[in-house]
């Protein structure tokens, strides 16, 4: 990575920070306004990044100069918006100071749908009905010094337990950043199709599909890879690629904490939510990876927090655009995330209709409306507005994901790609028995622990139960590929590690939120129960739609991020009840006995919860220290392993084989190089090893193709051939008279005289 490339990466970061300033809510009652501004900024930045790729790709201009210009323009726009917002906020502050409301003046009414600030942000209807005065404008234009002062004051007033939670979260995030910067990309799928996809775009200068033996390079949604493409062109390499998932992890923590606040949780509940999520091994490991699951989870979480804003106030144009962007970014990143976005949008729509109905009732209570006052009926003003907003959300989402779906449809005749993709991951049986078996297997893998006897007993029970109801537990219609259930998932591996602690805490929180929500948040019971229903619906839909697979836990990451706020709220309520126990009056023996019994049960529950949290912290630290394939200590440490060997920690025996073949091909002077590989083989090392001396992309062409309309190159048209996987498959494509050499997994072929 060049020094100029390092400096260029500052431009997108600065633009998003300026957008955060510009996007702070203007009202006085937004929940966690700074986090809301972050959500708005990342959605605008994410949608812009995707559209830049689509527009420049359609213009055959995927080049470094074009991307630099695009980001400089975006930076100028963000700086302008931030400056306008800053001046406006300062002007409003001066007006507020210069012209205070006269003593005794009538209170200003708060319109229905507005939200007041403070600890109870969603009580606008009651405030409007009581006629309470509006509050002074919030300081939306806080500068860095003000934010630092707030942070220092918050830390000073925090309890020791809250400081411990915040310190653990911050420590994990910072160490993850260190690992993300030090480690070379070494995710298995990234070697096969995530990163080769980016290199093909750079080499072509556009987004056109190409002949390939690995269909996932063109059929899997490319949203996360679009973000990687920006870094690739700005820096000239892949050294910062891990930062995309790291940034997505930070967004997930911030948004999960905001969701907790929206559901009535205070500072401790928000910290507990972020703590449980930050210490979940899957989150820890993916935050330093080039996988795509955290990116998808971040977009889903953004959709969730914006949808929750619509539970108690009417949604404005800005939020509608944000919901559309979140839905589109989810779809273009990982379509499985739509399993949650769909129910969230349904919840938002129902809430908007309810608010419209409440406005009608309030208007009717004021008496009959005079003619011509513009007051519309609920049917017109409520239903039409909600339907119109829904259409706008879909239109914005279509703008973001539409170009990719159009290319897939044109290539394969279906927006979801070829039949092999549509049949490999989605469930092909939907009878109740098959769905139950699939759900049990997914649950078994998600809640796996190092306790082997427990794993075996649970698996045997599921297998015998499936056979008893006439379902083959290994049926290909409900099982991905040729995989076999069960598969251990407790080990801290980024692709499959289980989340039993976070899962159990979230499950308990969901049960209580559904059954007794007032025990958790008395003044937000309805919202909490509705949110729990959405989370449960998403999980159930996932088990109905997605086949079991050994690495299915990472596909559930979006659901984990959505469910963890339920855990944080429940834990906070548990600690709150424990701290609020009162001693009954002296002499009341019955009350004393009942109180002691209740306090005893709560004490046991509190001790158990603290133990689980401590174990969760330990799991997070161990995952960061010893997790695979990036770790701090032990064999394969990012401090002691070379860059090249780090890339091959998944398959160490291949490192020298790739170098051996690439050296022979380079020494031959070959320019046009043919690729022979199978569906799950590593292609990315060739893009690194065969790069041109000036840093340009090598001329790699596939000698096989699974795309009917994209024929492969003729082997006679290339100067050399490189192969991975099967020697027999390679030999079939090598022209007669060429010399074929093979070592284990990797081989090459050269024509006579080379």
XYZ file of C-alpha atoms in Angstrom:
754
model
C 0.000 0.000 0.000
C 1.456 3.358 -1.027
C 1.721 6.403 1.229
C -0.625 8.255 -1.126
C -3.115 5.412 -0.845
C -2.991 5.626 2.938
C -3.779 9.330 2.787
C -6.607 8.800 0.329
C -8.397 6.499 2.762
C -8.774 9.474 5.075
C -11.178 11.085 2.608
C -14.096 8.604 3.044
C -13.571 8.546 6.807
C -13.599 12.339 7.011
C -16.684 12.491 4.826
C -18.620 10.111 7.075
C -17.547 12.061 10.183
C -18.728 15.309 8.609
C -21.977 13.645 7.625
C -22.437 12.630 11.250
C -22.300 16.311 12.179
C -24.703 17.242 9.387
C -27.127 14.413 10.136
C -27.706 15.096 13.833
C -31.480 15.283 14.397
C -32.954 18.764 14.502
C -35.669 17.887 17.006
C -35.239 17.930 20.750
C -36.373 14.406 21.567
C -34.481 11.899 19.473
C -33.196 8.908 21.393
C -29.381 8.796 21.437
C -29.099 11.551 18.799
C -25.381 11.080 18.144
C -25.861 7.374 17.413
C -28.816 8.228 15.195
C -26.557 10.623 13.313
C -24.005 7.828 12.885
C -26.722 5.564 11.469
C -27.784 8.222 8.995
C -24.186 8.949 7.994
C -23.214 5.327 7.386
C -26.386 4.699 5.388
C -25.734 7.729 3.201
C -22.085 6.762 2.835
C -22.895 3.121 2.128
C -25.542 3.936 -0.475
C -23.201 6.445 -2.113
C -20.380 3.886 -2.228
C -22.639 1.324 -3.910
C -24.039 3.791 -6.426
C -20.559 5.088 -7.291
C -19.499 1.549 -8.158
C -22.640 0.976 -10.223
C -22.383 4.269 -12.132
C -18.649 4.044 -12.788
C -18.985 0.359 -13.626
C -21.651 1.112 -16.214
C -19.292 3.766 -17.636
C -16.347 1.314 -17.720
C -14.505 3.690 -15.384
C -13.625 1.601 -12.331
C -10.293 3.364 -11.979
C -8.407 5.006 -9.157
C -8.710 8.586 -10.506
C -12.471 8.216 -10.925
C -12.895 6.974 -7.352
C -10.674 9.728 -5.965
C -12.768 12.360 -7.729
C -15.999 10.736 -6.508
C -14.858 10.790 -2.887
C -13.485 14.328 -3.064
C -16.856 15.512 -4.365
C -18.587 13.624 -1.576
C -16.214 15.158 0.980
C -16.977 18.659 -0.298
C -20.720 17.986 -0.112
C -20.422 16.568 3.409
C -18.302 19.507 4.568
C -20.814 21.950 3.101
C -23.731 20.204 4.801
C -21.863 20.102 8.114
C -20.984 23.796 7.847
C -24.572 24.779 7.101
C -25.792 22.677 9.997
C -23.203 24.115 12.367
C -24.091 27.715 11.494
C -27.809 27.001 11.760
C -27.372 25.399 15.169
C -25.281 28.334 16.362
C -27.901 30.784 15.079
C -30.703 28.925 16.845
C -28.659 28.913 20.026
C -28.207 32.681 19.844
C -31.913 33.218 19.246
C -32.770 30.983 22.185
C -30.432 32.984 24.440
C -31.477 36.418 23.162
C -35.219 35.878 23.176
C -36.292 33.653 26.068
C -39.964 32.946 26.532
C -41.576 35.611 28.743
C -42.556 34.587 32.226
C -46.183 33.637 32.298
C -46.464 33.165 28.573
C -48.663 30.362 27.342
C -46.797 27.113 26.846
C -46.010 26.176 23.281
C -47.947 23.062 22.261
C -46.052 19.944 21.339
C -47.453 18.405 18.145
C -48.564 14.814 18.166
C -45.717 12.647 16.932
C -42.941 14.839 18.314
C -40.605 13.227 20.787
C -39.337 14.898 23.927
C -35.812 14.575 25.181
C -34.646 13.078 28.397
C -35.107 9.694 29.958
C -38.591 9.058 28.513
C -38.251 9.822 24.819
C -41.408 8.233 23.493
C -44.215 9.931 25.390
C -45.149 12.556 22.817
C -48.821 11.708 22.800
C -49.180 12.193 26.567
C -47.181 15.432 26.429
C -49.394 16.804 23.670
C -52.560 15.818 25.486
C -51.389 17.435 28.738
C -50.335 20.588 26.939
C -46.921 20.576 28.581
C -44.437 23.119 27.252
C -41.870 22.151 24.674
C -38.304 21.999 25.865
C -35.482 24.253 24.804
C -33.721 23.314 21.612
C -31.059 20.691 22.084
C -27.452 21.543 21.295
C -27.299 19.657 18.041
C -24.144 21.429 16.975
C -21.843 20.192 19.720
C -18.183 20.414 18.884
C -15.427 17.944 19.773
C -14.711 19.774 23.027
C -18.358 19.508 24.095
C -18.494 15.811 23.237
C -15.278 15.190 25.146
C -16.680 17.008 28.151
C -19.843 14.900 28.002
C -17.769 11.714 27.745
C -15.622 12.713 30.716
C -18.678 13.594 32.778
C -20.356 10.312 31.850
C -17.274 8.353 32.892
C -17.032 10.319 36.153
C -20.637 9.626 37.101
C -20.591 5.984 36.007
C -20.648 3.193 38.558
C -17.695 0.812 38.827
C -19.647 -1.935 37.086
C -20.510 0.352 34.199
C -16.885 1.403 33.862
C -15.856 -2.253 33.770
C -18.358 -2.965 31.009
C -17.303 0.066 28.966
C -13.612 -0.651 29.470
C -13.994 -4.247 28.317
C -15.917 -3.193 25.214
C -13.405 -0.502 24.342
C -10.450 -2.803 24.931
C -11.855 -5.505 22.670
C -12.657 -3.043 19.904
C -9.163 -1.515 19.992
C -7.372 -4.861 19.993
C -9.598 -6.036 17.137
C -8.520 -2.937 15.238
C -4.900 -3.878 15.834
C -5.444 -7.415 14.548
C -7.412 -6.127 11.549
C -4.500 -3.863 10.617
C -1.764 -6.455 11.177
C -3.355 -9.558 9.656
C -3.483 -10.239 5.940
C -6.892 -11.319 4.553
C -7.076 -15.098 5.043
C -10.737 -16.020 5.095
C -11.421 -19.171 3.038
C -14.367 -17.795 1.063
C -12.447 -14.585 0.431
C -9.686 -16.569 -1.275
C -12.293 -18.321 -3.424
C -14.693 -15.577 -4.480
C -14.903 -12.436 -2.288
C -11.495 -11.000 -3.203
C -11.174 -12.479 -6.729
C -14.425 -10.705 -7.496
C -12.812 -7.378 -6.596
C -9.730 -8.146 -8.685
C -11.816 -9.008 -11.737
C -13.571 -5.633 -11.505
C -10.249 -3.817 -11.233
C -8.809 -5.723 -14.198
C -11.901 -5.176 -16.367
C -12.734 -1.645 -15.301
C -16.434 -2.564 -15.184
C -18.955 -4.888 -13.517
C -19.663 -7.169 -16.464
C -19.766 -10.875 -15.611
C -16.873 -13.042 -16.735
C -16.340 -16.721 -17.541
C -15.555 -18.592 -14.336
C -15.744 -22.036 -12.801
C -16.750 -20.463 -9.460
C -20.319 -19.257 -9.890
C -20.292 -17.453 -6.510
C -17.956 -14.861 -7.997
C -20.878 -13.507 -10.018
C -24.075 -14.791 -8.383
C -23.635 -13.896 -4.693
C -24.700 -10.289 -3.871
C -21.599 -8.044 -3.951
C -22.430 -5.222 -1.520
C -19.545 -5.849 0.881
C -17.156 -6.366 -2.019
C -18.232 -2.989 -3.427
C -16.871 -1.427 -0.234
C -13.668 -3.438 -0.574
C -13.335 -2.206 -4.147
C -13.125 1.373 -2.900
C -10.237 0.459 -0.593
C -8.567 -1.618 -3.301
C -8.541 1.246 -5.795
C -7.678 3.962 -3.291
C -4.784 2.057 -1.664
C -3.650 -0.225 -4.477
C -3.716 -3.289 -2.230
C -5.659 -5.310 0.343
C -3.920 -4.265 3.577
C -6.967 -2.365 4.864
C -9.621 -4.805 3.677
C -10.280 -6.136 7.195
C -11.362 -2.657 8.311
C -14.683 -2.935 6.491
C -15.895 -5.685 8.811
C -14.280 -3.999 11.826
C -16.202 -0.787 11.101
C -19.384 -2.826 10.616
C -18.824 -4.394 14.031
C -18.537 -0.955 15.644
C -21.775 0.103 13.940
C -23.487 -3.041 15.259
C -22.417 -2.203 18.829
C -23.609 1.399 18.580
C -26.920 0.529 16.974
C -27.678 -2.398 19.309
C -27.144 -0.033 22.252
C -29.451 2.531 20.635
C -32.149 -0.101 20.101
C -31.893 -0.859 23.807
C -32.398 2.833 24.582
C -35.377 3.014 22.222
C -36.985 0.144 24.111
C -36.586 1.981 27.425
C -33.178 0.847 28.592
C -30.929 3.222 30.515
C -27.177 3.548 30.407
C -26.480 0.266 32.176
C -28.844 -1.672 29.942
C -27.171 -0.204 26.861
C -23.721 -1.109 28.183
C -24.880 -4.641 28.975
C -26.211 -5.010 25.439
C -22.974 -3.791 23.888
C -20.956 -5.983 26.294
C -22.812 -9.185 25.435
C -22.513 -8.457 21.718
C -18.872 -7.353 21.869
C -17.825 -10.515 23.713
C -19.663 -12.899 21.395
C -16.859 -14.903 19.719
C -18.456 -14.759 16.272
C -18.492 -10.943 16.445
C -14.924 -10.814 17.778
C -13.565 -13.007 14.988
C -15.528 -11.543 12.108
C -14.520 -8.009 13.116
C -11.009 -8.753 11.794
C -12.113 -10.641 8.684
C -13.057 -10.087 5.055
C -16.264 -12.062 5.469
C -19.550 -10.244 4.859
C -21.835 -11.236 7.755
C -21.094 -8.274 10.026
C -21.674 -5.876 7.134
C -25.075 -7.449 6.550
C -25.853 -7.363 10.292
C -24.953 -3.657 10.427
C -27.403 -2.772 7.650
C -30.144 -4.878 9.280
C -29.519 -3.178 12.625
C -29.768 0.251 10.970
C -33.128 -0.754 9.510
C -34.248 -1.923 12.946
C -33.377 1.271 14.796
C -35.053 3.463 12.164
C -38.139 1.254 12.210
C -38.333 1.552 16.000
C -38.248 5.335 15.683
C -41.531 4.947 13.841
C -43.330 3.233 16.722
C -44.252 6.456 18.512
C -43.845 9.217 15.957
C -44.710 9.735 12.321
C -41.838 9.041 9.967
C -40.400 11.908 7.941
C -38.870 11.872 4.493
C -35.351 11.480 5.783
C -36.151 8.359 7.770
C -38.075 6.879 4.845
C -35.015 7.337 2.659
C -32.897 5.775 5.404
C -35.159 2.738 5.645
C -35.003 2.328 1.880
C -31.222 2.606 1.892
C -30.933 0.076 4.734
C -33.194 -2.387 2.926
C -31.330 -1.941 -0.354
C -27.899 -2.255 1.259
C -29.024 -5.414 3.049
C -30.297 -6.919 -0.194
C -27.150 -6.074 -2.146
C -24.928 -7.474 0.637
C -26.651 -10.685 1.760
C -30.237 -11.502 0.856
C -30.719 -13.572 4.021
C -30.771 -10.297 5.966
C -34.095 -9.463 4.315
C -35.612 -12.193 6.482
C -35.383 -9.678 9.329
C -35.853 -6.458 7.355
C -39.255 -7.647 6.103
C -40.856 -8.091 9.564
C -39.234 -4.850 10.736
C -40.896 -2.935 7.905
C -44.224 -4.600 8.673
C -43.876 -3.473 12.303
C -43.065 0.037 11.130
C -46.083 0.119 8.817
C -48.507 -1.080 11.500
C -47.139 1.475 13.946
C -47.581 4.273 11.421
C -51.200 3.259 10.855
C -51.790 3.166 14.600
C -50.329 6.661 14.990
C -52.504 7.933 12.155
C -55.541 6.453 13.882
C -54.526 8.121 17.154
C -54.222 11.462 15.375
C -57.730 11.041 14.004
C -59.103 10.287 17.455
C -57.293 13.305 18.909
C -58.612 15.516 16.132
C -62.159 14.244 16.682
C -61.895 15.035 20.397
C -61.215 18.685 19.501
C -64.569 18.914 17.800
C -65.730 18.879 14.187
C -63.201 20.257 11.733
C -64.176 23.475 9.941
C -64.530 23.293 6.203
C -61.345 23.815 4.255
C -58.934 23.341 7.182
C -57.050 20.576 5.285
C -57.667 17.922 7.956
C -57.886 14.564 6.180
C -59.574 11.379 7.264
C -57.601 8.478 8.710
C -58.177 6.478 5.558
C -56.672 9.132 3.324
C -54.127 10.733 5.637
C -52.994 7.589 7.413
C -53.285 4.684 5.048
C -52.270 6.674 1.989
C -49.273 8.198 3.762
C -48.105 4.811 5.033
C -48.564 3.191 1.636
C -46.760 6.085 -0.015
C -43.920 5.802 2.468
C -43.700 2.069 1.849
C -43.514 2.637 -1.885
C -40.734 5.176 -1.382
C -38.789 2.681 0.756
C -39.093 0.050 -1.954
C -38.092 2.501 -4.685
C -34.955 3.570 -2.802
C -34.077 -0.063 -2.082
C -34.556 -0.887 -5.752
C -32.228 1.929 -6.774
C -29.498 0.445 -4.568
C -29.891 -3.251 -5.401
C -31.660 -3.007 -8.755
C -28.611 -2.772 -11.059
C -27.098 -5.968 -9.650
C -30.415 -7.834 -9.855
C -30.846 -6.635 -13.437
C -27.453 -8.066 -14.393
C -28.220 -11.386 -12.697
C -31.633 -11.596 -14.365
C -30.180 -10.827 -17.766
C -27.504 -13.480 -17.295
C -29.530 -16.298 -15.720
C -33.166 -15.409 -16.403
C -33.928 -15.113 -12.677
C -33.076 -12.359 -10.149
C -31.857 -14.954 -7.642
C -29.368 -16.498 -10.034
C -28.960 -19.973 -11.511
C -30.845 -23.033 -10.218
C -27.767 -24.388 -8.417
C -27.706 -21.289 -6.230
C -31.460 -21.167 -5.656
C -31.504 -24.831 -4.611
C -28.310 -25.107 -2.575
C -29.061 -22.775 0.360
C -32.882 -22.285 0.553
C -35.031 -25.028 2.061
C -36.592 -27.290 -0.548
C -39.092 -28.924 1.817
C -41.560 -26.979 3.909
C -43.671 -29.630 5.603
C -43.947 -29.068 9.374
C -41.835 -32.097 10.278
C -38.926 -31.017 8.058
C -39.078 -27.467 9.379
C -38.978 -28.703 12.995
C -35.977 -30.915 12.274
C -34.182 -28.083 10.497
C -34.877 -25.705 13.387
C -33.601 -28.210 15.953
C -30.391 -28.807 14.013
C -29.780 -25.065 13.586
C -30.382 -24.578 17.294
C -28.058 -27.441 18.197
C -25.226 -25.910 16.159
C -25.886 -22.375 17.394
C -25.841 -23.391 21.075
C -22.928 -25.827 20.828
C -20.458 -25.934 23.747
C -17.095 -27.612 24.403
C -18.986 -30.266 26.404
C -18.793 -33.197 23.966
C -21.205 -35.476 25.899
C -23.839 -32.772 25.823
C -23.309 -32.277 22.089
C -23.571 -35.991 21.358
C -26.645 -36.462 23.517
C -28.438 -33.537 21.886
C -27.540 -34.692 18.384
C -28.642 -38.258 19.049
C -31.942 -37.018 20.432
C -32.544 -34.865 17.330
C -31.574 -37.649 14.932
C -33.752 -40.245 16.645
C -36.644 -37.773 16.878
C -36.344 -36.946 13.189
C -36.408 -40.604 12.234
C -39.413 -41.144 14.483
C -41.441 -38.533 12.581
C -40.290 -39.782 9.185
C -37.630 -37.204 8.307
C -34.128 -38.114 7.236
C -31.870 -35.813 9.333
C -29.361 -35.778 6.442
C -31.961 -35.142 3.703
C -30.365 -33.028 0.929
C -33.590 -31.036 0.651
C -32.996 -29.617 4.143
C -29.190 -29.956 4.339
C -26.610 -27.929 2.447
C -24.444 -29.800 -0.049
C -23.027 -33.078 1.192
C -22.596 -31.973 4.808
C -23.566 -34.252 7.674
C -25.226 -33.312 10.953
C -23.907 -32.874 13.629
C -20.759 -30.815 13.272
C -18.855 -29.375 16.279
C -19.141 -25.587 16.326
C -17.762 -24.552 19.714
C -14.188 -23.873 18.585
C -13.490 -20.132 17.973
C -13.384 -20.272 14.191
C -14.716 -17.231 12.329
C -16.903 -19.322 10.025
C -18.727 -21.544 12.484
C -18.216 -20.666 16.165
C -21.375 -21.010 18.250
C -22.863 -18.359 20.545
C -24.438 -20.279 23.469
C -24.062 -17.520 26.073
C -25.433 -14.660 23.994
C -28.090 -17.007 22.625
C -29.291 -18.149 26.037
C -29.376 -14.610 27.423
C -31.281 -13.362 24.365
C -33.694 -16.296 24.522
C -34.484 -15.601 28.196
C -34.929 -11.923 27.433
C -37.247 -12.740 24.520
C -39.408 -15.064 26.621
C -39.834 -12.466 29.362
C -40.406 -9.694 26.822
C -43.194 -11.735 25.246
C -44.791 -12.925 28.479
C -44.134 -10.199 31.043
C -42.660 -7.151 29.326
C -43.601 -4.829 32.199
C -41.097 -6.616 34.391
C -38.375 -5.310 32.097
C -39.583 -1.862 30.996
C -42.963 -0.915 32.528
C -43.428 2.168 30.339
C -42.420 0.464 27.066
C -44.161 -2.874 27.407
C -45.988 -2.695 24.094
C -42.934 -1.671 22.097
C -40.777 -4.309 23.776
C -43.260 -7.094 23.101
C -43.683 -6.013 19.470
C -39.919 -5.972 18.970
C -39.567 -9.405 20.552
C -42.224 -10.721 18.182
C -40.258 -9.359 15.221
C -37.013 -10.975 16.422
C -38.755 -14.299 17.021
C -40.425 -14.079 13.601
C -37.066 -13.481 11.918
C -35.508 -16.500 13.651
C -38.444 -18.725 12.745
C -38.419 -17.549 9.135
C -34.700 -18.271 8.988
C -35.267 -21.880 10.026
C -38.078 -22.189 7.485
C -36.078 -20.736 4.604
C -32.385 -21.646 5.141
C -30.987 -25.186 5.172
C -28.805 -26.392 8.004
C -25.090 -26.172 7.310
C -21.981 -26.480 9.527
C -21.153 -22.787 9.089
C -24.749 -21.652 9.433
C -24.021 -19.762 12.662
C -22.468 -16.886 10.763
C -25.618 -16.642 8.632
C -27.517 -16.025 11.880
C -25.301 -13.139 12.942
C -27.877 -10.515 11.921
C -30.428 -12.198 14.211
C -27.929 -12.244 17.096
C -27.374 -8.498 16.738
C -31.125 -7.890 16.772
C -31.768 -10.210 19.745
C -29.002 -9.048 22.086
C -30.878 -5.861 23.172
C -33.477 -8.173 24.730
C -30.685 -9.736 26.765
C -29.352 -6.344 27.861
C -32.785 -5.135 28.952
C -33.501 -8.324 30.886
C -30.138 -8.307 32.653
C -30.570 -4.675 33.615
C -34.033 -5.389 35.022
C -32.616 -8.299 37.006
C -29.875 -6.162 38.553
C -32.317 -3.323 39.134
C -34.751 -5.526 41.038
C -31.903 -6.955 43.081
C -30.690 -3.488 44.036
C -34.199 -2.252 44.754
C -35.198 -4.955 47.236
C -36.834 -3.416 50.284
C -36.794 -4.728 53.824
C -40.338 -5.354 55.154
C -41.539 -3.871 58.400
C -40.310 -5.428 61.639
C -42.768 -7.922 63.060
C -44.373 -8.882 59.767
C -43.136 -12.477 59.789
C -45.061 -13.605 56.698
C -43.918 -10.644 54.641
C -40.371 -11.097 55.896
C -40.345 -14.764 54.906
C -41.792 -14.099 51.476
C -39.382 -11.239 50.913
C -36.384 -13.299 52.004
C -37.462 -16.129 49.711
C -37.892 -13.769 46.752
C -34.619 -12.040 47.478
C -32.909 -15.389 47.705
C -34.154 -16.418 44.292
C -33.131 -13.070 42.845
C -29.721 -13.348 44.471
C -29.180 -16.730 42.870
C -30.315 -15.358 39.516
C -28.046 -12.333 39.903
C -25.031 -14.471 40.750
C -25.798 -16.702 37.773
C -26.105 -13.675 35.479
C -22.808 -12.203 36.709
C -21.155 -15.588 36.181
C -22.487 -15.784 32.633
C -21.253 -12.260 31.900
C -17.810 -13.086 33.267
C -17.738 -16.255 31.175
C -18.824 -14.247 28.142
C -15.951 -11.824 28.691
C -13.550 -14.740 28.964
C -14.928 -16.248 25.752
C -14.436 -12.966 23.921
C -10.874 -12.557 25.162
C -9.990 -16.156 24.305
C -11.514 -15.809 20.843
C -9.419 -12.709 20.224
C -6.284 -14.311 21.655
C -6.519 -17.825 20.197
C -9.257 -17.595 17.566
C -8.761 -18.919 14.064
C -7.464 -17.948 11.555
C -6.220 -14.695 13.174
C -4.882 -14.714 16.698
C -2.669 -12.740 19.026
C -0.686 -15.561 20.615
C 0.393 -19.082 19.768
C 1.086 -20.660 16.405
C -0.068 -18.336 13.650
C 0.114 -15.173 15.769
C -0.171 -11.950 13.790
C 3.014 -10.808 15.530
C 5.192 -13.782 14.578
C 3.789 -15.062 11.255
C 4.895 -13.635 7.921
C 2.416 -11.860 5.687
C 2.381 -14.653 3.121
C 2.065 -17.449 5.663
C -0.762 -15.565 7.391
C -2.762 -15.743 4.171
C -2.429 -19.548 4.189
C -3.155 -20.362 7.830
C -6.228 -22.237 6.626
C -4.083 -24.379 4.327
C -0.384 -23.945 5.257
C 0.728 -26.662 2.835
C -0.449 -24.594 -0.132
C 1.737 -21.525 0.545
C 4.901 -22.853 -1.065
C 2.981 -24.632 -3.826
C 1.406 -21.413 -5.087
C 4.760 -19.630 -4.990
C 6.473 -22.485 -6.820
C 3.955 -22.459 -9.679
C 3.784 -18.663 -9.926
C 7.573 -18.373 -10.048
C 7.777 -20.847 -12.921
C 5.068 -18.985 -14.871
C 6.656 -15.574 -14.295
C 10.085 -16.827 -15.287
C 8.624 -18.161 -18.546
C 7.630 -14.646 -19.574
C 3.974 -15.630 -19.985
C 1.541 -12.716 -20.382
C -1.869 -14.306 -20.850
C -2.467 -17.014 -18.257
C -5.278 -19.570 -18.182
C -7.015 -20.666 -14.962
C -8.176 -24.224 -14.251
C -10.046 -24.660 -10.963
C -13.132 -26.107 -9.327
C -16.047 -24.434 -7.537
C -14.414 -24.070 -4.110
C -10.768 -23.559 -5.056
C -8.541 -20.638 -4.134
C -8.096 -18.126 -6.939
C -6.982 -15.010 -5.092
C -3.294 -16.010 -4.593
C -2.831 -15.940 -8.380
C -3.906 -12.294 -8.482
C -1.231 -11.450 -5.921
C 1.608 -13.576 -7.269
C 1.140 -12.869 -10.975
C 0.625 -9.108 -10.708
C 2.480 -7.029 -13.309
C 5.811 -5.421 -12.335
C 4.151 -1.993 -12.375
C 1.416 -3.219 -10.008
C -1.150 -3.744 -12.746
C -3.547 -6.676 -12.759
C -2.391 -9.902 -14.430
C -4.170 -11.124 -17.553
C -5.965 -14.152 -16.066
C -8.643 -15.926 -18.110
C -10.748 -18.935 -17.167
C -10.471 -22.102 -19.221
C -13.781 -23.351 -17.748
C -17.085 -21.566 -17.301
C -20.360 -22.367 -15.543
C -22.020 -19.351 -17.174
C -23.819 -20.535 -20.323
C -23.501 -17.176 -22.057
C -19.840 -16.689 -21.119
C -17.682 -19.254 -22.954
C -14.215 -19.961 -21.537
C -10.984 -19.004 -23.271
C -9.351 -21.410 -25.687
C -6.336 -23.104 -24.007
C -4.382 -22.516 -27.192
C -4.795 -18.747 -26.737
C -2.835 -18.535 -23.487
C 0.889 -18.496 -22.768
C 0.693 -20.604 -19.603
C -1.849 -22.427 -17.440
C -2.118 -22.503 -13.651
C -4.265 -25.109 -11.915
C -5.659 -25.840 -8.458
C -7.416 -28.909 -7.136
C -7.596 -31.823 -9.543
C -4.583 -32.757 -11.671
C -6.826 -34.858 -13.917
C -9.141 -31.886 -14.602
C -6.117 -29.759 -15.416
C -4.591 -32.363 -17.743
C -7.772 -32.456 -19.828
C -7.339 -28.783 -20.748
C -3.597 -28.712 -21.310
C -2.784 -28.625 -25.065
C -0.849 -31.534 -26.496
C 2.880 -31.204 -26.139
C 2.779 -28.843 -23.152
C 4.709 -29.668 -19.987
C 2.484 -30.195 -16.922
C 3.924 -30.016 -13.403
C 1.896 -30.637 -10.266
C 2.554 -30.541 -6.507
C -0.312 -31.642 -4.306
C -2.944 -28.943 -4.757
C -1.280 -26.623 -7.296
C 0.107 -27.133 -10.793
C 1.144 -25.303 -13.925
C 1.602 -26.043 -17.609
C 3.896 -24.368 -20.149
C 4.200 -24.743 -23.915
C 7.331 -26.189 -25.480
C 10.302 -23.857 -25.342
C 9.182 -21.981 -22.220
